C-alpha cells in the first residue's frame, strides 16, 4: 500500500506531496508558519460538527444546485470570473453567489447571481461580505444595505478589502 499524498495547498499548484506536508518544496518558503495536515483535519472536524453549518451545506449537495453549478462552470469555461476582470486566467474551484445566499434566498439559483470563482477570490469576497452584509456564523444580517448584483462592482470591492 502506497504512501498517502495530496496536492500542495498553494492555489493552482498540482504537485503531489506526502499527506503530512502542507506545501511543496517550491511553495513552502512562501509560508513560514507551516500548518500541518493534522491541524486542518481538526479544524474540519470541528467545523463539520456544527449542526447549523450541516443544514446550510446540505443544500449544496442537492440536485438543483449541482446542476446549476455544473452549468455555471461550463458557462464560465471553468475559469474564475473575478480574476478575468484583471485579465488573469485562473481555474475556478467553485461557483460563488454574487449576492450571498444567506442574504437573499430568492437569488440562490439565479444564474445572473452566480459566477465561477477561484479559492483566493472567494475568500476575499467572503471576508468583504461578512462586513457588508453581516453574513457568517454568529453575525447579524444587516437590513440597511443594498445588494450588490453587478459583478463589475466587485473589482472595486476587492480594492477596498
XYZ file of C-alpha atoms in Angstrom:
161
model
C 0.000 0.000 0.000
C 1.437 3.381 -1.042
C 2.007 6.489 0.989
C -0.945 8.888 1.351
C -0.496 12.033 -0.732
C -2.423 15.199 -1.552
C -1.916 18.345 -3.620
C 0.119 21.287 -2.397
C -2.201 23.855 -0.760
C -0.854 26.690 -2.926
C -3.645 27.874 -5.227
C -3.091 26.447 -8.697
C -0.248 24.091 -7.709
C -0.819 20.488 -8.700
C 2.301 18.968 -7.108
C 1.546 15.832 -5.098
C 3.192 15.776 -1.668
C 3.130 13.493 1.426
C -0.049 13.818 3.477
C 1.865 15.187 6.481
C 3.171 18.159 4.452
C 1.215 21.294 3.603
C 3.144 22.838 0.693
C 5.560 21.520 -1.902
C 9.258 22.436 -1.801
C 8.657 25.351 -4.194
C 5.880 26.961 -2.117
C 6.946 26.057 1.441
C 9.345 29.044 1.694
C 6.406 31.362 0.933
C 4.620 30.126 4.075
C 6.983 30.366 7.036
C 4.314 29.383 9.564
C 3.523 25.886 8.410
C 0.138 24.449 9.201
C 0.111 20.680 9.487
C -2.424 18.437 7.841
C -3.412 17.337 11.367
C -4.373 20.932 12.220
C -6.512 21.166 9.067
C -8.173 17.855 9.940
C -9.004 19.017 13.486
C -10.388 22.286 12.129
C -12.522 20.463 9.545
C -13.898 18.042 12.149
C -14.874 20.889 14.479
C -16.404 22.890 11.626
C -18.426 19.933 10.335
C -19.770 19.175 13.837
C -21.726 22.468 13.749
C -25.405 21.481 13.095
C -26.302 24.875 11.569
C -23.492 24.505 9.061
C -24.640 20.969 8.262
C -28.143 22.134 7.407
C -26.808 25.021 5.316
C -24.360 22.818 3.435
C -26.911 20.067 2.780
C -28.450 22.393 0.173
C -25.201 22.303 -1.813
C -25.481 18.527 -2.190
C -28.961 18.611 -3.743
C -29.520 18.103 -7.494
C -30.820 21.614 -8.314
C -27.612 23.204 -7.000
C -25.312 20.572 -8.528
C -26.928 21.016 -11.934
C -26.729 24.807 -11.735
C -23.122 24.635 -10.520
C -22.147 22.448 -13.480
C -23.942 24.824 -15.850
C -22.148 27.895 -14.432
C -18.746 26.191 -14.558
C -19.394 25.331 -18.209
C -20.722 28.829 -18.972
C -17.603 30.420 -17.439
C -15.308 27.852 -19.106
C -14.085 26.689 -15.694
C -12.224 29.973 -15.164
C -12.545 32.467 -12.296
C -14.819 35.310 -13.343
C -13.369 37.664 -10.740
C -9.789 37.096 -11.938
C -10.961 37.699 -15.508
C -11.722 41.298 -14.537
C -7.952 41.785 -14.158
C -7.189 39.791 -17.317
C -5.874 36.889 -15.229
C -6.640 33.347 -16.334
C -7.059 31.247 -13.191
C -9.019 27.970 -12.966
C -12.178 28.166 -10.870
C -12.571 25.899 -7.857
C -16.210 26.664 -7.088
C -19.281 28.675 -8.010
C -19.967 31.765 -5.897
C -23.179 33.641 -5.179
C -22.602 37.299 -6.063
C -25.275 38.299 -3.532
C -24.841 35.767 -0.710
C -27.435 33.040 -0.441
C -27.741 33.793 3.249
C -28.732 37.390 2.445
C -31.228 36.707 -0.374
C -32.529 33.157 -0.846
C -34.571 34.185 -3.895
C -31.314 34.527 -5.856
C -29.798 31.187 -4.835
C -30.398 29.546 -8.231
C -30.456 32.691 -10.374
C -27.725 32.244 -12.981
C -27.164 36.015 -13.096
C -26.211 35.836 -9.407
C -23.641 33.062 -9.891
C -20.029 33.191 -11.041
C -17.170 30.705 -11.191
C -14.509 31.600 -8.626
C -11.046 30.556 -7.517
C -10.383 29.955 -3.811
C -8.459 33.221 -3.353
C -11.187 35.435 -4.826
C -13.886 33.554 -2.943
C -12.071 34.073 0.369
C -11.571 37.793 -0.314
C -15.210 38.243 -1.251
C -16.420 36.241 1.753
C -14.381 38.467 4.074
C -15.982 41.531 2.490
C -19.485 40.004 2.619
C -19.179 39.357 6.328
C -18.519 43.053 6.909
C -21.003 44.417 4.370
C -23.962 42.005 4.605
C -23.311 40.636 8.095
C -23.169 37.046 6.851
C -21.411 34.208 8.628
C -21.768 32.351 11.882
C -22.593 34.500 14.887
C -23.211 37.634 12.839
C -26.444 39.531 12.372
C -27.628 40.113 8.815
C -27.870 43.779 8.003
C -31.116 45.116 6.591
C -29.708 48.571 5.853
C -27.547 47.574 2.879
C -28.304 47.393 -0.823
C -27.498 44.069 -2.508
C -24.628 44.440 -4.979
C -25.681 42.499 -8.064
C -23.249 43.960 -10.603
C -20.140 41.785 -10.678
C -18.097 44.671 -12.107
C -18.504 46.475 -8.766
C -16.718 43.545 -7.121
C -13.483 44.864 -8.645
C -13.886 47.980 -6.508
C -14.738 45.857 -3.502
C -11.532 43.826 -3.800
C -9.511 47.050 -3.859
C -11.126 48.073 -0.555
C -10.748 44.660 1.116
